[in-house]
Amino acid sequence: MKKTRVIWKLLLMMVVLLFGVSTVFAQSELRKVMKERGLTEKDLLAAAKTYTPTGKHDPYIVFSSGGQSGQILVYGVPSMRIYKVLAVFTPEPWQGYGYDDESKKVLEGGKVRGRYITWGDSHHPALSETNGDYDGQYLFINDKAHARVAVIDLKDFVTKQIVKNPIMKSDHGGCFVTPNTKYVLETTQYAAPFDNKYHSIKEYNKVFRGAMTFWRFDRKKGRIIPEKSFSVELPPYMQDLADAGKGISDGWAFTNSWNSERYTGGIEEGNPPFEAGCSANDTDYLHVINWKGVEKEVEAGHYKLINGHKVVTLKTLVKKGLIYLIPEPKSPHGVDVSPSGRYIIVSGKLDTHASVYDFKKILNLIKKKDFIGKDPYGIPILSMRKSLHGQVELGLGPLHTQFDSKDGIVYTSLYVDSAVVKWDYKRLKVLDKIQVHYNIGHLVTPHGDTVHPRGHYLIALNKLAVDRFNNIGPLHPQNHQLIDISGKKMQMLYDLPIPIGEPHYAVMIDAKLLKPEVRYKLGWNPYEDSRSPYRTLPGRERIVRKGNRVEVFATAIRSHINPERIVVKKGDIVTIHVTNLERAEDETHGFGIYGYNVQFSLEPGKTSSATFVADKEGVFPYYCTEFCSALHLEMFGYLIVKP
Ligand code: K7E
Ligand code: CUA
């Protein structure tokens, strides 16, 4: 009895000693590292808030526009680990996107006047919403350069559709969704004629137009239905960003504009440059559009078909009282609707204030027909003073606004000041400011543009990085800075260099809402969400010849591609279909052929096809391009083209 007690005591002492020693040891090690790397306690705290040990997952996922790359970047918060570049408007060989017949079809949906376009200027991603909050099902993004919208399904993170706007030549105010994702909004940037004919710039006021398109989204099909979509004709005021109403403003849409002057430039004729002419007036116009009313007009057949697309004309909009203008400080950029839908925050690049409009007041003015005048197209203009809840001086170059989980709290980016300002849009006062590096464009908070913002983190999407990173040449990455907004004061946590294109906007979602699949049903074509007619089961691999057409039905599974030899004649039209038979998670195979610009990414279950003319004789090895197993190098075969 006594003996065991002594042993117990000894053991306890050892534990205390060991634990104490290891803590002391860890502390001295920590101090050493801090000294060596020149870290402060504040740095350590920031590190502890972002560091994510191996195997741990992130609570938030960001979908960031990939700018001129035409793609979307996916990364985690708070770790800021980059997970994927989603192929959208641009071919991307890792995913086989643009290198197999199935994905080429998606890219071809975005042809511009018959021309196959292989880039996009992606700006504003939007997540699908149910009752005004993200549901984790779909993602949309616009291409400013070609006025296109893409649909990405978040069940496999694959681009399913690209639609080309039938009347616009460029867009900016998109994508924004209505609270149940019935429509995806896209708004023009540069006014242009709706048709594709020649027009002199002198016809600007008469023929050049802006528009807002309401793309009808079919959630079951996971596709935009162009035939059920429509647009409203807008004056050539250079509409900018937009937003869909919610709550009390549900059924309405808003867009800014920055050329109420309708200035048409021409420095070559001695006219002032665009940037001067477009900012001559003190105010531009916030457009207030009753889209539910427009929808009714479309249903009643009150539209004009332009390029096969339904357009409700300005005349109809004015006649039916479906559009209004409100002056806003000149050259505005962001227009952001509050979670309740009551307040609309507009920030002007050339004004130090943010203007908070009150939708209740706007509705009242509309009801009472209390207008201060009409624009040249007959659109009623509401008084700015009577529509405003108030204005707050924020700093230089306010652009975009995101909402916090705390009532009334918002964050606005200050481009010229390189700062983020935290303020209260209800009580109209500034609360805090933090410096960012440098020249911030958009900013994002989790669910920050929904009815239910989550708070906690903010990311500043900075246009310039200048000296923040190692010099890698004149083209610098951009800088996404993670900021902790959970306390009274904002705290800078982490810098993430962005290695693809200029991200404009990003959206951040609670990771729990995303439930993607890890494998496809066997023989799946993910671009059409159906079983491929070209799927091949084990033992059914074959080469079929019909005249000069050769069709190969192949399979891939660790560690062979079947067949291993494909012999054709020069001039044959060859189609190769490969099905990945794997069921194991992450067992992706690839399929690349020498000299024919073919590369598949075969995730478990997927079937991909490539069609080409075997126009050169010779020996063309093909092989699996993913290191899938110990015998991966042996996973190959020969395409032999006989003269
Ligand atoms: Cu860059 Cu939203 Cu296109 Cu502002 S936009 S920054
Ligand atoms: Cu399959 Cu490498």
XYZ file of C-alpha atoms and ligand atoms in Angstrom:
651
model
C 0.000 0.000 0.000
C 2.713 2.428 1.106
C 4.902 1.420 -1.819
C 2.267 2.185 -4.442
C 1.627 5.579 -2.867
C 5.335 6.434 -3.124
C 5.386 5.326 -6.762
C 2.319 7.458 -7.465
C 3.977 10.485 -5.899
C 7.148 9.891 -7.886
C 5.179 9.581 -11.122
C 3.298 12.778 -10.405
C 6.530 14.638 -9.714
C 7.970 13.362 -12.997
C 4.928 14.547 -14.934
C 5.091 17.999 -13.327
C 8.810 18.213 -13.982
C 8.558 17.045 -17.575
C 5.605 19.239 -18.395
C 7.195 22.256 -16.732
C 10.499 21.693 -18.463
C 8.863 21.253 -21.867
C 6.868 24.481 -21.395
C 9.996 26.359 -20.394
C 11.813 24.786 -23.320
C 9.010 25.743 -25.755
C 8.990 29.267 -24.392
C 12.698 29.744 -24.844
C 12.480 28.219 -28.324
C 9.630 30.600 -29.127
C 11.614 33.580 -27.870
C 14.571 32.491 -29.952
C 12.454 32.299 -33.120
C 10.843 35.659 -32.370
C 14.270 37.236 -31.965
C 15.697 35.578 -35.078
C 12.749 36.564 -37.258
C 12.157 39.940 -35.634
C 8.577 39.151 -34.589
C 6.581 41.150 -32.067
C 3.913 39.790 -29.744
C 1.328 41.369 -32.024
C 2.766 39.382 -34.957
C 2.528 36.233 -32.869
C -1.099 36.897 -32.080
C -1.841 37.455 -35.787
C -0.017 34.222 -36.627
C -2.006 32.290 -34.031
C -5.225 33.653 -35.542
C -4.373 32.436 -39.049
C -2.121 29.416 -38.558
C -3.985 26.264 -39.493
C -2.273 23.013 -38.489
C -1.998 20.228 -41.067
C -5.261 18.375 -41.561
C -7.422 21.189 -40.124
C -9.982 22.801 -42.404
C -11.007 26.438 -42.864
C -14.339 27.777 -41.574
C -14.751 30.107 -44.584
C -14.145 29.767 -48.307
C -13.502 32.732 -50.604
C -14.347 32.823 -54.312
C -12.316 35.637 -55.785
C -12.546 36.946 -59.315
C -9.402 36.150 -61.277
C -9.561 39.375 -63.286
C -7.954 39.216 -66.720
C -7.204 35.509 -66.305
C -10.938 34.967 -66.761
C -10.862 32.449 -63.897
C -11.930 32.263 -60.248
C -9.555 31.769 -57.346
C -10.687 29.650 -54.367
C -8.958 30.057 -51.008
C -9.611 29.394 -47.339
C -9.994 31.803 -44.414
C -8.281 32.335 -42.028
C -5.441 30.132 -43.378
C -5.336 32.018 -46.720
C -4.352 28.749 -48.408
C -5.119 28.704 -52.122
C -7.156 25.629 -53.080
C -7.979 25.957 -56.729
C -8.180 28.143 -59.791
C -11.605 27.446 -61.287
C -11.504 27.437 -65.079
C -14.268 29.725 -66.343
C -13.709 31.925 -69.419
C -10.194 30.669 -70.212
C -8.883 27.205 -71.125
C -7.077 25.558 -68.200
C -5.133 22.376 -68.939
C -4.911 20.910 -65.411
C -8.702 20.603 -65.392
C -8.705 19.592 -69.071
C -10.910 22.654 -69.607
C -10.742 23.653 -73.254
C -8.731 20.520 -74.127
C -11.571 18.003 -74.359
C -14.683 18.066 -76.573
C -17.091 18.338 -73.607
C -15.601 21.501 -72.048
C -14.946 23.112 -75.443
C -18.721 23.118 -75.906
C -19.084 25.234 -72.743
C -16.437 27.708 -73.913
C -18.102 27.874 -77.322
C -21.294 29.085 -75.625
C -19.379 32.318 -75.056
C -18.536 32.997 -78.706
C -18.683 36.670 -79.691
C -20.172 37.184 -83.155
C -18.937 33.728 -84.135
C -15.445 34.173 -82.729
C -14.095 31.744 -80.130
C -12.770 33.862 -77.242
C -10.190 32.399 -74.863
C -10.037 35.004 -72.112
C -12.355 37.076 -69.969
C -12.141 40.043 -67.627
C -13.923 38.483 -64.690
C -15.164 41.011 -62.154
C -17.951 40.151 -59.753
C -18.668 36.638 -58.480
C -22.089 36.080 -56.909
C -23.242 33.095 -54.871
C -26.739 31.736 -55.293
C -29.126 32.730 -52.502
C -32.191 31.298 -50.801
C -34.255 33.859 -48.887
C -31.446 36.369 -49.341
C -28.635 34.265 -47.880
C -26.013 32.082 -49.578
C -27.094 28.462 -50.057
C -23.787 27.076 -51.353
C -25.256 25.719 -54.602
C -24.120 27.919 -57.486
C -21.666 30.634 -58.366
C -21.959 33.221 -61.151
C -19.434 35.646 -62.584
C -19.411 38.266 -65.336
C -16.848 38.999 -68.042
C -16.653 42.757 -68.446
C -14.756 42.617 -71.755
C -17.390 40.612 -73.635
C -20.590 41.017 -71.597
C -20.826 37.346 -70.682
C -22.019 35.484 -67.607
C -20.826 32.060 -66.445
C -22.566 29.523 -64.216
C -20.445 27.346 -61.926
C -22.055 24.438 -60.076
C -20.649 24.080 -56.560
C -21.508 20.393 -56.397
C -18.335 19.807 -58.426
C -16.870 23.329 -58.833
C -17.172 23.107 -62.616
C -18.244 25.778 -65.123
C -21.424 24.517 -66.765
C -22.496 27.387 -68.950
C -21.350 30.640 -70.500
C -23.968 32.957 -71.976
C -23.212 35.920 -74.201
C -25.380 38.970 -73.665
C -27.247 39.480 -76.954
C -27.379 43.304 -76.756
C -24.377 44.467 -74.684
C -20.780 45.030 -75.765
C -19.417 45.205 -72.219
C -20.801 44.844 -68.717
C -19.879 45.754 -65.170
C -22.892 45.653 -62.856
C -22.978 41.884 -62.543
C -23.333 39.389 -61.249
C -25.923 40.089 -58.567
C -28.747 37.713 -57.748
C -32.305 38.364 -56.613
C -33.033 36.966 -53.107
C -34.074 33.507 -54.377
C -31.805 33.479 -57.431
C -34.697 33.698 -59.854
C -32.627 36.197 -61.821
C -28.938 36.942 -62.217
C -28.381 40.655 -62.949
C -25.951 41.962 -65.534
C -25.624 45.690 -66.280
C -23.801 47.461 -69.108
C -20.627 49.405 -68.607
C -19.845 51.192 -71.882
C -22.959 52.312 -73.713
C -23.066 51.046 -77.306
C -25.681 50.368 -79.964
C -27.713 47.221 -79.277
C -27.283 46.142 -82.896
C -24.010 45.151 -84.538
C -24.126 47.755 -87.295
C -22.046 50.829 -88.013
C -23.063 53.998 -86.164
C -21.320 57.363 -85.950
C -20.504 58.618 -82.452
C -22.804 61.547 -83.328
C -25.708 59.136 -82.864
C -24.706 58.646 -79.219
C -27.822 60.106 -77.604
C -30.148 58.390 -80.033
C -28.660 54.949 -80.613
C -26.119 54.200 -77.877
C -27.713 52.529 -74.876
C -27.083 50.854 -71.573
C -29.164 47.950 -70.279
C -29.814 45.764 -67.309
C -30.337 42.108 -68.143
C -32.289 39.726 -65.938
C -30.960 36.258 -66.705
C -33.551 33.703 -65.653
C -31.899 30.956 -63.627
C -33.360 27.448 -63.457
C -32.067 26.021 -60.204
C -33.141 22.448 -60.987
C -31.348 22.401 -64.316
C -28.534 24.500 -62.923
C -28.576 26.619 -66.072
C -29.569 30.079 -67.241
C -32.541 29.943 -69.612
C -31.864 32.629 -72.272
C -35.396 32.388 -73.743
C -36.909 33.299 -70.383
C -34.484 36.177 -69.785
C -35.100 39.841 -70.561
C -33.491 43.270 -70.411
C -34.485 46.839 -69.745
C -33.209 49.594 -72.001
C -31.296 52.326 -70.133
C -29.992 55.768 -71.163
C -26.330 55.951 -72.235
C -25.195 57.175 -68.796
C -22.492 54.486 -68.362
C -24.129 52.342 -65.725
C -21.693 50.958 -63.194
C -22.152 48.630 -60.278
C -25.593 47.347 -59.395
C -27.368 45.444 -56.663
C -30.672 43.651 -56.236
C -33.088 44.800 -53.559
C -34.111 42.546 -50.668
C -36.504 42.670 -47.749
C -38.464 45.899 -48.151
C -36.755 46.622 -51.494
C -37.267 43.098 -52.883
C -38.495 43.373 -56.466
C -36.326 46.406 -57.167
C -32.851 46.763 -58.649
C -30.325 49.570 -58.395
C -27.456 50.697 -60.539
C -25.074 53.651 -60.541
C -23.908 55.621 -63.527
C -20.988 57.962 -64.163
C -21.712 59.753 -67.406
C -24.972 61.638 -66.999
C -23.158 64.200 -69.193
C -23.406 61.721 -72.087
C -19.947 62.922 -72.965
C -18.434 61.237 -76.039
C -14.760 62.207 -75.802
C -12.569 62.919 -78.812
C -9.199 64.348 -77.711
C -8.119 63.899 -81.338
C -10.615 66.641 -82.246
C -9.447 68.916 -79.451
C -12.226 67.929 -77.026
C -11.486 67.447 -73.324
C -10.538 63.854 -72.459
C -13.180 61.360 -71.302
C -12.237 61.573 -67.630
C -12.832 65.343 -67.597
C -15.970 65.342 -69.734
C -17.587 62.508 -67.803
C -17.169 64.299 -64.459
C -18.340 67.794 -65.444
C -21.652 67.529 -63.565
C -21.731 67.523 -59.776
C -24.051 64.552 -59.746
C -24.795 61.404 -61.731
C -27.847 59.174 -61.452
C -28.722 56.268 -59.231
C -31.216 54.190 -61.259
C -34.109 52.635 -59.357
C -35.816 49.871 -61.373
C -38.960 47.959 -60.451
C -38.036 44.562 -61.942
C -41.118 42.745 -60.712
C -43.142 45.292 -62.658
C -40.907 44.780 -65.690
C -41.414 41.015 -65.405
C -45.174 41.587 -65.684
C -44.709 43.693 -68.822
C -42.644 40.892 -70.364
C -45.348 38.356 -69.497
C -47.904 40.653 -71.130
C -45.799 40.729 -74.286
C -44.821 44.390 -73.935
C -41.278 44.019 -75.191
C -39.238 44.417 -78.340
C -37.187 41.528 -79.736
C -33.631 42.717 -80.343
C -31.183 40.091 -81.604
C -33.780 37.537 -80.538
C -33.774 38.875 -76.960
C -36.679 40.485 -75.093
C -36.030 44.155 -74.317
C -38.469 46.381 -72.452
C -37.947 49.837 -73.935
C -37.369 53.077 -72.039
C -40.691 54.285 -73.390
C -42.562 51.386 -71.779
C -40.583 51.740 -68.531
C -41.454 55.435 -68.283
C -45.073 54.933 -69.287
C -45.594 52.211 -66.671
C -43.612 54.010 -63.931
C -40.990 51.271 -63.625
C -37.841 53.417 -63.566
C -36.665 56.440 -61.549
C -33.450 58.409 -61.220
C -31.964 59.982 -58.086
C -28.931 62.285 -58.206
C -25.842 60.854 -56.514
C -22.420 62.475 -55.954
C -20.499 62.399 -59.239
C -18.624 59.368 -60.567
C -19.875 56.872 -57.981
C -18.700 53.290 -57.909
C -20.289 50.972 -55.365
C -24.007 50.678 -54.621
C -24.713 48.280 -51.769
C -28.080 47.336 -50.311
C -28.205 46.783 -46.520
C -29.204 43.385 -45.037
C -32.752 44.613 -44.313
C -33.028 46.067 -47.804
C -33.933 49.502 -46.474
C -30.670 51.397 -46.961
C -28.653 51.774 -50.133
C -25.082 52.934 -49.675
C -23.454 54.759 -52.587
C -19.827 55.845 -52.576
C -18.380 58.278 -55.084
C -14.766 58.034 -56.178
C -14.586 61.806 -56.411
C -16.509 62.514 -53.213
C -15.216 61.943 -49.687
C -18.701 61.014 -48.454
C -20.782 57.890 -48.520
C -24.436 58.605 -49.242
C -27.020 56.472 -47.447
C -30.348 56.414 -49.299
C -33.492 55.321 -47.488
C -35.705 53.095 -49.632
C -38.750 53.908 -47.478
C -38.351 57.579 -48.422
C -37.782 56.648 -52.071
C -40.984 54.571 -52.170
C -42.917 57.415 -50.564
C -41.692 59.942 -53.133
C -42.629 57.544 -55.940
C -46.090 56.978 -54.448
C -46.709 60.713 -54.089
C -45.221 61.356 -57.552
C -42.988 63.905 -55.841
C -40.476 64.468 -58.659
C -38.011 67.323 -59.237
C -37.997 66.893 -62.990
C -37.385 64.520 -65.888
C -34.261 63.489 -67.775
C -34.074 63.796 -71.592
C -35.660 60.331 -71.936
C -38.631 61.271 -69.754
C -37.500 59.369 -66.643
C -38.772 61.008 -63.429
C -36.055 62.323 -61.112
C -36.445 62.179 -57.321
C -34.922 64.721 -54.975
C -31.583 63.579 -53.577
C -32.134 65.497 -50.332
C -35.535 63.916 -49.773
C -34.266 60.392 -50.574
C -31.235 60.471 -48.316
C -31.016 59.090 -44.814
C -27.740 60.983 -44.545
C -24.131 61.328 -45.640
C -20.900 60.599 -43.776
C -17.430 61.889 -44.569
C -15.284 58.737 -44.796
C -12.035 59.746 -46.505
C -10.539 59.877 -50.003
C -11.864 57.642 -52.759
C -14.566 55.558 -51.074
C -15.510 52.642 -53.363
C -17.230 49.572 -51.970
C -19.091 48.578 -48.814
C -19.614 45.299 -46.936
C -21.774 44.605 -43.926
C -20.975 43.253 -40.456
C -23.029 40.876 -38.316
C -23.502 43.771 -35.871
C -26.444 45.986 -36.716
C -25.549 49.218 -38.496
C -21.847 48.393 -38.851
C -20.268 48.549 -42.299
C -16.833 48.669 -43.846
C -15.996 50.836 -46.838
C -12.832 50.740 -48.929
C -10.945 54.019 -49.448
C -8.983 53.706 -52.684
C -6.979 56.937 -52.499
C -6.362 56.765 -48.749
C -5.432 53.042 -48.928
C -7.579 52.310 -45.920
C -10.673 50.523 -44.690
C -13.099 52.572 -42.636
C -15.518 51.014 -40.158
C -18.619 53.136 -39.664
C -22.242 53.120 -38.584
C -24.621 53.785 -41.477
C -27.655 54.187 -39.255
C -26.176 56.620 -36.719
C -23.935 58.100 -39.422
C -20.566 58.124 -37.708
C -17.049 56.819 -38.303
C -15.782 54.248 -35.763
C -12.345 53.040 -36.833
C -9.860 53.096 -39.710
C -7.041 50.742 -40.718
C -4.276 51.278 -43.257
C -3.974 48.684 -46.066
C -1.248 48.063 -48.655
C -2.104 49.531 -51.102
C -5.011 51.146 -52.973
C -7.874 48.904 -52.049
C -10.663 48.159 -54.537
C -13.364 45.854 -53.230
C -13.475 44.297 -49.778
C -15.314 41.241 -48.535
C -16.785 39.948 -45.272
C -18.442 36.516 -44.816
C -21.959 36.680 -46.312
C -21.270 40.433 -46.351
C -23.812 41.271 -49.068
C -26.640 39.044 -47.794
C -29.482 39.401 -45.289
C -27.280 37.610 -42.731
C -23.665 38.836 -42.638
C -21.437 36.757 -40.333
C -18.735 39.270 -39.278
C -15.387 38.034 -37.859
C -13.141 38.584 -40.893
C -12.645 41.139 -43.636
C -10.391 40.898 -46.654
C -9.053 44.005 -48.368
C -8.623 43.348 -52.105
C -5.754 45.707 -52.841
C -4.887 46.789 -56.361
C -1.227 47.543 -55.669
C 1.306 45.531 -53.660
C 4.398 47.706 -54.442
C 6.968 46.652 -51.802
C 4.946 44.061 -49.860
C 6.479 40.960 -51.430
C 9.753 39.736 -52.901
C 10.390 41.404 -56.239
C 9.379 39.026 -59.011
C 9.549 41.474 -61.908
C 7.626 44.544 -63.070
C 4.259 42.745 -63.009
C 3.407 42.529 -59.330
C 0.890 40.218 -57.709
C -2.044 41.914 -56.023
C -2.402 41.814 -52.270
C -5.341 40.358 -50.362
C -5.055 41.371 -46.717
C -6.924 39.482 -44.020
C -8.221 41.685 -41.203
C -9.769 40.611 -37.908
C -12.971 42.615 -37.377
C -14.262 40.751 -34.317
C -13.043 43.409 -31.860
C -13.613 47.135 -31.514
C -10.437 47.899 -33.428
C -9.574 46.181 -36.698
C -6.393 44.083 -36.669
C -4.236 43.230 -39.708
C -3.505 39.491 -39.846
C -2.104 38.268 -43.132
C -0.999 39.154 -46.697
C -1.861 36.825 -49.595
C -0.236 37.605 -52.966
C -2.635 36.874 -55.827
C -0.874 35.072 -58.686
C -3.544 35.397 -61.398
C -5.099 38.562 -62.836
C -6.631 41.466 -60.975
C -9.336 40.329 -58.598
C -12.176 42.817 -58.456
C -14.729 41.370 -56.105
C -14.811 38.237 -53.974
C -17.488 36.471 -51.968
C -16.913 34.586 -48.716
C -19.145 31.725 -47.597
C -19.476 29.599 -44.455
C -17.643 26.416 -45.517
C -20.315 24.208 -43.903
C -22.738 25.233 -46.661
C -20.551 23.689 -49.375
C -21.120 19.978 -49.947
C -19.316 19.012 -53.137
C -19.066 15.443 -54.406
C -15.783 13.533 -54.403
C -16.556 11.254 -57.358
C -18.813 11.147 -60.397
C -21.207 8.383 -61.330
C -19.367 6.035 -63.664
C -19.111 7.432 -67.206
C -20.138 10.982 -66.333
C -20.018 14.096 -68.465
C -19.915 16.861 -65.829
C -20.469 19.622 -68.409
C -23.909 18.232 -69.231
C -24.614 16.636 -65.828
C -25.466 13.330 -67.465
C -24.015 9.935 -68.269
C -21.844 10.198 -71.346
C -23.041 8.097 -74.310
C -19.329 7.400 -74.838
C -18.698 5.865 -71.408
C -16.847 2.576 -71.484
C -17.083 -0.262 -68.970
C -14.180 -2.588 -68.164
C -13.877 -5.304 -70.798
C -15.777 -3.186 -73.340
C -12.770 -1.197 -74.550
C -12.718 -1.133 -78.370
C -11.677 0.678 -81.511
C -14.450 1.171 -84.060
C -13.740 2.207 -87.635
C -16.392 3.595 -90.028
C -14.845 4.795 -93.296
C -12.209 7.335 -92.317
C -13.683 7.869 -88.833
C -12.030 6.045 -85.983
C -13.631 6.008 -82.560
C -11.709 4.734 -79.551
C -13.541 3.690 -76.383
C -10.855 3.589 -73.706
C -10.656 3.192 -69.934
C -8.153 4.296 -67.339
C -7.580 2.604 -63.993
C -4.438 2.029 -61.920
C -2.143 1.440 -63.712
C -3.086 1.111 -67.348
C -4.836 2.832 -70.178
C -6.769 0.357 -72.311
C -6.139 0.149 -75.298
C -2.370 0.490 -75.302
C -2.061 0.775 -79.071
C -4.191 2.847 -81.411
C -3.247 2.402 -85.057
C -4.870 4.729 -87.617
C -4.228 5.982 -91.135
C -3.059 9.483 -91.989
C -6.123 11.647 -92.654
C -8.436 9.672 -90.363
C -10.743 11.627 -88.091
C -10.028 10.203 -84.669
C -12.148 10.498 -81.546
C -10.807 9.112 -78.294
C -13.130 8.687 -75.314
C -11.557 7.796 -71.986
C -13.484 6.765 -68.878
C -11.810 6.754 -65.479
C -13.082 3.602 -63.752
C -11.759 4.540 -60.303
C -14.097 4.847 -57.301
C -11.413 5.888 -54.795
C -11.371 9.514 -53.634
C -8.746 11.688 -55.332
C -7.701 8.977 -57.838
C -7.608 11.252 -60.861
C -5.911 10.140 -64.057
C -4.861 12.367 -66.924
C -4.616 11.741 -70.643
C -2.199 13.712 -72.789
C -1.156 13.007 -76.389
C 2.018 14.241 -78.029
C 1.415 16.906 -80.669
C -2.414 17.008 -80.766
C -3.167 19.552 -78.011
C -5.175 17.007 -76.045
C -5.178 16.843 -72.242
C -7.893 15.351 -70.046
C -8.399 15.557 -66.321
C -10.222 12.346 -65.496
C -11.578 12.609 -61.999
C -13.051 9.321 -60.669
C -15.949 8.318 -62.931
C -15.495 11.031 -65.577
C -15.575 10.413 -69.325
C -13.735 12.836 -71.616
C -13.435 12.884 -75.395
C -11.120 14.458 -77.953
C -11.644 14.671 -81.682
C -8.840 15.487 -84.111
C -7.629 14.770 -87.625
C -4.588 12.499 -87.619
C -2.977 14.728 -90.225
C 0.627 13.778 -89.547
C 2.101 10.308 -89.803
C 4.375 9.045 -87.047
C 4.427 7.717 -83.522
C 2.619 9.700 -80.841
C 2.911 8.502 -77.250
C -0.027 9.133 -74.945
C 0.159 8.800 -71.186
C -1.496 9.488 -67.869
C -0.541 13.010 -66.773
C -1.346 12.601 -63.046
C 1.098 10.797 -60.763
C -1.572 8.328 -59.725
C 0.305 5.268 -58.480
C 3.678 3.594 -58.151
C 3.298 2.371 -61.747
C 2.140 5.725 -63.097
C 5.004 5.994 -65.601
C 3.887 2.705 -67.135
C 0.408 4.092 -67.708
C 0.875 4.950 -71.386
C 0.332 3.815 -74.951
C 1.055 4.625 -78.593
C -1.008 6.344 -81.225
C 0.542 5.167 -84.481
C -0.386 7.011 -87.646
C 0.384 5.069 -90.825
C 1.155 6.936 -94.071
Cu -12.805 46.726 -59.803
Cu -16.238 46.094 -58.869
Cu -15.085 46.078 -61.576
Cu -14.566 48.369 -58.037
S -14.739 47.055 -59.817
S -12.498 48.125 -57.701
Cu -2.879 7.273 -63.966
Cu -0.830 8.269 -63.670
